[in-house]
Short mmCIF file of C-alpha atoms in Angstrom, two decimals:
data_model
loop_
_atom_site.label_atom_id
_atom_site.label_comp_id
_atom_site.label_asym_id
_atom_site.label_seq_id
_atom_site.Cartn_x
_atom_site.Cartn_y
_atom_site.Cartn_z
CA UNK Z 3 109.64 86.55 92.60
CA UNK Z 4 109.52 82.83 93.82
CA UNK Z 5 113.00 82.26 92.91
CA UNK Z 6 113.74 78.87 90.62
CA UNK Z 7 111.58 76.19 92.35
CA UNK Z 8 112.26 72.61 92.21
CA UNK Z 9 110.44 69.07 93.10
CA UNK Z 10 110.60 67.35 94.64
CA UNK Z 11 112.77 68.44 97.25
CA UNK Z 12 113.30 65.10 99.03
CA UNK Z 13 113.30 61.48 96.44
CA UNK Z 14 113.72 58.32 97.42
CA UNK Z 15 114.79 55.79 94.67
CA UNK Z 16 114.92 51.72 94.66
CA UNK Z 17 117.85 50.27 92.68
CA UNK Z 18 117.00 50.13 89.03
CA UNK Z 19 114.31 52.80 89.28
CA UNK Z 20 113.66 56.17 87.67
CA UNK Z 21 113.82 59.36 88.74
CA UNK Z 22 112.86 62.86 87.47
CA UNK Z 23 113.51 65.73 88.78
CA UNK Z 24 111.71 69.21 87.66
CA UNK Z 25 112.85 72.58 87.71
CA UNK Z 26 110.93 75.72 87.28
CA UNK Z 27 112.94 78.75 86.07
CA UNK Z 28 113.05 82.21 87.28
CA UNK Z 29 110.33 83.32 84.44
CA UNK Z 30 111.97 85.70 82.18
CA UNK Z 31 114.99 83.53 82.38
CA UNK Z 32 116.43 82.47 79.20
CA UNK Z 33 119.27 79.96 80.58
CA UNK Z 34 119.20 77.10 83.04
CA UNK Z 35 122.06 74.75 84.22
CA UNK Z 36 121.66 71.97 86.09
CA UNK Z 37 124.38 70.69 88.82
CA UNK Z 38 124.98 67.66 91.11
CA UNK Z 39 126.63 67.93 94.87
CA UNK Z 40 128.25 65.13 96.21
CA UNK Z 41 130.59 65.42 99.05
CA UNK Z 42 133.39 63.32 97.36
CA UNK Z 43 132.79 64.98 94.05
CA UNK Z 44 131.91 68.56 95.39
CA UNK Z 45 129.82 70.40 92.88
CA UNK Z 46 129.33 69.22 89.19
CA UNK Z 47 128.53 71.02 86.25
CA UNK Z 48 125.81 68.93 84.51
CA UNK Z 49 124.17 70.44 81.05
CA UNK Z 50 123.05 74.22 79.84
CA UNK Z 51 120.17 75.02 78.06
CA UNK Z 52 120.25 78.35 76.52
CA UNK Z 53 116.24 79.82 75.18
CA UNK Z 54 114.64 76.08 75.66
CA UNK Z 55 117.26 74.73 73.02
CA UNK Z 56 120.81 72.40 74.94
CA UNK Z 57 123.88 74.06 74.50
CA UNK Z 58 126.68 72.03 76.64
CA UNK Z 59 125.94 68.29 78.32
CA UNK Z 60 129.50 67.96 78.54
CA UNK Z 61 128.84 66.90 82.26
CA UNK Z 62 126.18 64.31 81.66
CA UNK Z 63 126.79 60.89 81.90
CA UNK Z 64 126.67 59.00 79.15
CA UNK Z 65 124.36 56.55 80.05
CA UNK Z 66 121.16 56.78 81.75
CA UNK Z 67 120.92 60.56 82.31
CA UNK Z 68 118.54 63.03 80.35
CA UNK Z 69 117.85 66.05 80.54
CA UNK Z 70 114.56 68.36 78.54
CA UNK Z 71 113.33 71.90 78.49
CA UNK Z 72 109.96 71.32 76.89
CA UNK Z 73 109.04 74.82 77.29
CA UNK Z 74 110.83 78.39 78.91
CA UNK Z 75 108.83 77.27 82.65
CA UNK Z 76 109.94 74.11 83.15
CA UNK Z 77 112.80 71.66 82.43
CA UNK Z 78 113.01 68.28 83.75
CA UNK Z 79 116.11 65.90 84.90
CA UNK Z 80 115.57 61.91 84.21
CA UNK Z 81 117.62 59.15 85.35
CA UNK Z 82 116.77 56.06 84.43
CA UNK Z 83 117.92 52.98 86.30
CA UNK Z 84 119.54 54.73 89.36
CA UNK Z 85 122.28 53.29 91.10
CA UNK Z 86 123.82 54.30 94.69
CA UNK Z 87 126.29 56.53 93.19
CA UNK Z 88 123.65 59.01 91.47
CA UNK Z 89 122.67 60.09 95.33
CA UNK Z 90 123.39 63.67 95.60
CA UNK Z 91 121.70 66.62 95.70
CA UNK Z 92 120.64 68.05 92.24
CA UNK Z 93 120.71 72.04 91.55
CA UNK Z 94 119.02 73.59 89.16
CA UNK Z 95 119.78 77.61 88.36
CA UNK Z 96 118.34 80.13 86.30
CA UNK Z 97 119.98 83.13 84.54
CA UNK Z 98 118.70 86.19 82.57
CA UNK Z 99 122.03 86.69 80.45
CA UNK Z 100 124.62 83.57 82.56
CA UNK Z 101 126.65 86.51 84.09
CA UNK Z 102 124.70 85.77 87.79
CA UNK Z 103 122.78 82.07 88.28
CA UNK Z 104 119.94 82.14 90.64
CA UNK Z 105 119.82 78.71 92.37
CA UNK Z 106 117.04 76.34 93.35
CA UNK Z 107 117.17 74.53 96.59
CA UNK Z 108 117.95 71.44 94.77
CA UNK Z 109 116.40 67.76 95.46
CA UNK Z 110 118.22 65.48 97.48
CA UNK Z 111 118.04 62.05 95.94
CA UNK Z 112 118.91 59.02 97.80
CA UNK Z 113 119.11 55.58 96.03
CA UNK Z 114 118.74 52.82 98.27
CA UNK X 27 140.27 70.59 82.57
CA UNK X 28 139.92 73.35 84.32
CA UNK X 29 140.11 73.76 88.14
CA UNK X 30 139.54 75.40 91.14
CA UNK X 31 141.36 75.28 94.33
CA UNK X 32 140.06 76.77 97.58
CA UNK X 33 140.90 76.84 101.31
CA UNK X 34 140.09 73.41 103.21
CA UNK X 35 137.85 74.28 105.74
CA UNK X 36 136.55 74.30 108.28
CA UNK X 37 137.88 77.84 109.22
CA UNK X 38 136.73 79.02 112.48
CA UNK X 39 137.62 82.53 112.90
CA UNK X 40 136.18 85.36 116.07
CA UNK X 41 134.19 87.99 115.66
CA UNK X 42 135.62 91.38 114.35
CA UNK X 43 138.74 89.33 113.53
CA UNK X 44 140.47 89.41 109.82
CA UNK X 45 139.23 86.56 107.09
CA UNK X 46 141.07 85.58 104.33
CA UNK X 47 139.98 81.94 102.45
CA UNK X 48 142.49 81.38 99.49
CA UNK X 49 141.73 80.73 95.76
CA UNK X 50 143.37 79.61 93.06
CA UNK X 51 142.28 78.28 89.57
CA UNK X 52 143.34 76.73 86.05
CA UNK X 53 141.42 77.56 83.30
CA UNK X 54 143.02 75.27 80.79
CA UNK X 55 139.85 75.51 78.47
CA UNK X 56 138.61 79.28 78.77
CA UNK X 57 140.44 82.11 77.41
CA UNK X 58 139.56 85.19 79.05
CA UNK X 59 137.70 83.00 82.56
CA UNK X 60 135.66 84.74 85.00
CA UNK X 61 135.79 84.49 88.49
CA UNK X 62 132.74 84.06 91.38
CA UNK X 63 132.23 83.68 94.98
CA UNK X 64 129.07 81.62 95.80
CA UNK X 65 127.66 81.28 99.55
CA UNK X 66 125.62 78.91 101.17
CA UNK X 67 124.14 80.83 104.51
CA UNK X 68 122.78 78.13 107.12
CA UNK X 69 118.95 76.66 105.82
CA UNK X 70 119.46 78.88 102.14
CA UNK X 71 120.29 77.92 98.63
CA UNK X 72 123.59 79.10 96.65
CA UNK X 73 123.80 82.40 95.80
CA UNK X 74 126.15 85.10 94.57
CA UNK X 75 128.47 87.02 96.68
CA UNK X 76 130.37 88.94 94.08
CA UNK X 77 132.16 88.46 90.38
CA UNK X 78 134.73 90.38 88.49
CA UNK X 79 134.51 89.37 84.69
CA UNK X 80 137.92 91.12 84.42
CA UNK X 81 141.58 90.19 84.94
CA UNK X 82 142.78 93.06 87.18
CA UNK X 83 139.72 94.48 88.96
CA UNK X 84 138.15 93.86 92.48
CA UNK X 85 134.68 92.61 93.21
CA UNK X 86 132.86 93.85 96.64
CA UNK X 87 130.06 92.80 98.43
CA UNK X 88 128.82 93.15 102.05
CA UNK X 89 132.29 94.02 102.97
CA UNK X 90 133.72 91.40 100.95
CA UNK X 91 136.15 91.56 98.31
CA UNK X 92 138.52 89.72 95.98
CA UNK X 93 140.89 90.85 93.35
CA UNK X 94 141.08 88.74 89.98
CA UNK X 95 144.83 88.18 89.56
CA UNK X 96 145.84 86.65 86.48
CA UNK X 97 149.73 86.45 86.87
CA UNK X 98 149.23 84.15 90.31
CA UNK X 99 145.91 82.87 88.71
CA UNK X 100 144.37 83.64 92.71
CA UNK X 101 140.70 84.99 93.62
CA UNK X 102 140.63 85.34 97.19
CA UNK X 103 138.09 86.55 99.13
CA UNK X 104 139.03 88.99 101.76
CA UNK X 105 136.92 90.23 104.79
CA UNK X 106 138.62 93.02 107.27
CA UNK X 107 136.37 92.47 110.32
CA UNK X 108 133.81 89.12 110.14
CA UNK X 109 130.25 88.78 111.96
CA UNK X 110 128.56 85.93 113.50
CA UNK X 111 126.12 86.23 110.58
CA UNK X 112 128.99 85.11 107.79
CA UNK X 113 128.97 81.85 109.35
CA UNK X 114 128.31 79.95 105.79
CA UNK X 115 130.20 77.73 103.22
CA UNK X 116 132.30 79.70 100.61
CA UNK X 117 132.10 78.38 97.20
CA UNK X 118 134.57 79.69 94.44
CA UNK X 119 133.87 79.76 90.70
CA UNK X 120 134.92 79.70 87.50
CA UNK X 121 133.13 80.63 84.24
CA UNK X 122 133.00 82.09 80.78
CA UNK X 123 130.51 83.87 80.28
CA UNK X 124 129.59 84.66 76.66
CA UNK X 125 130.84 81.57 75.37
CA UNK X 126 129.30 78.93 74.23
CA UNK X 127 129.27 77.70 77.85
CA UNK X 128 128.28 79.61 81.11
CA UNK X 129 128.73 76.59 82.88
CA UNK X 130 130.96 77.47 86.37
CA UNK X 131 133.56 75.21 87.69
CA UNK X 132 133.49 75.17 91.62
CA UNK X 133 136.18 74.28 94.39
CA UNK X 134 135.25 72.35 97.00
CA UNK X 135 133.76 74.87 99.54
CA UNK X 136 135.23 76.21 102.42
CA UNK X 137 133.01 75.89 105.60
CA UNK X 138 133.31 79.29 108.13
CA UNK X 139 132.09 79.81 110.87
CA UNK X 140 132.29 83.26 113.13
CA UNK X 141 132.34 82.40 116.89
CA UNK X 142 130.60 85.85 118.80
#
């Protein structure tokens, strides 16, 4: 069991760019959450899919943020136009039933 | 919205010696919430320490526990003797699971570390 993988682990933006991040589920999983730690805002519930279909994005941005699970291995995290103030580090988990989510090791994206 | 409350840190504590890091939560939005300690060991991701899904019962893990207490709305975890190897950031959490959310709601982390 690889555990949830995501990439990349390390990003490096430009002002006005975009940015996707990927996440790879524990297979067998049938829900995956995706999070964002900063240290002023601590850690940040972003959206939920629940079997490939989204279920909560009460913590998504309005603008600019997106978030897809195409398929049950793989969901995927765009930002378009980054600023400075989407650098954090972005955690993706997995759960078989959302009693216990298995975490990623996130991707650390810095917006210069 | 709901809340969570937790211990500043850091908390430096010696070996063998007591731990106690304090937590307290609102859940303003979930009616029967769930509580969860998260850990972050040195160089690993987030992972779970222990849960109680029920108001009134204790959770235990590697000689770690915490009572859900709905009347002071507290979770804390609880350690009688710490090692060097707890030195890690405590995260505590709070969920509902089957809802129509299992997203958690975290407090701010509480950084420990165990001197030998």
């Amino acid at each position: 069991n690889a555990g949830v993988i995501q990439t990349p682990r390390h990003k490096v933006t430009g002002k006005g760019q975009e940015a996707t991040l990927w996440c790879e589920p524990i297979s067998g999983h049938s829900a995956v959450f995706w999070y964002r730690q900063t240290i002023v805002q601590g850690l940040e519930f972003l959206t939920y899919f629940r079997n490939q279909a989204p279920i909560d994005d009460s913590g998504m941005p309005k603008e600019r943020f997106s978030a897809q699970m195409p398929n049950q291995s793989h969901s995927t995290l765009k930002i378009q136009s980054t600023q400075p103030q989407d650098s954090a580090v972005y955690l993706c988990a997995s759960s078989p039933d959302s009693y216990e989510q298995y975490f990623g090791p996130g991707t650390r994206l810095t917006v210069l | 919205g709901d809340s969570v409350t937790q211990t500043e840190g850091p908390v430096t504590v010696s070996e063998s010696e007591s731990l106690i890091i304090n937590c307290t939560y609102s859940a303003t939005s979930i009616a029967y919430p769930n509580l969860f300690w998260y850990v972050r060991y040195p160089g690993e991701g987030l992972q779970l320490l222990l849960k109680v899904i029920t108001a009134g019962q204790k959770g235990s893990s590697r000689g770690f526990e915490a009572t859900y207490n709905k009347e002071t709305t507290s979770f804390h975890l609880q350690k009688a003797s710490v090692q060097e190897s707890d030195s890690a950031v405590y995260y505590c959490a709070l969920g509902a699971i089957n809802t129509n959310t299992g997203k958690l709601t975290f407090g701010d982390g509480t950084v420990l570390t165990v001197k030998p």
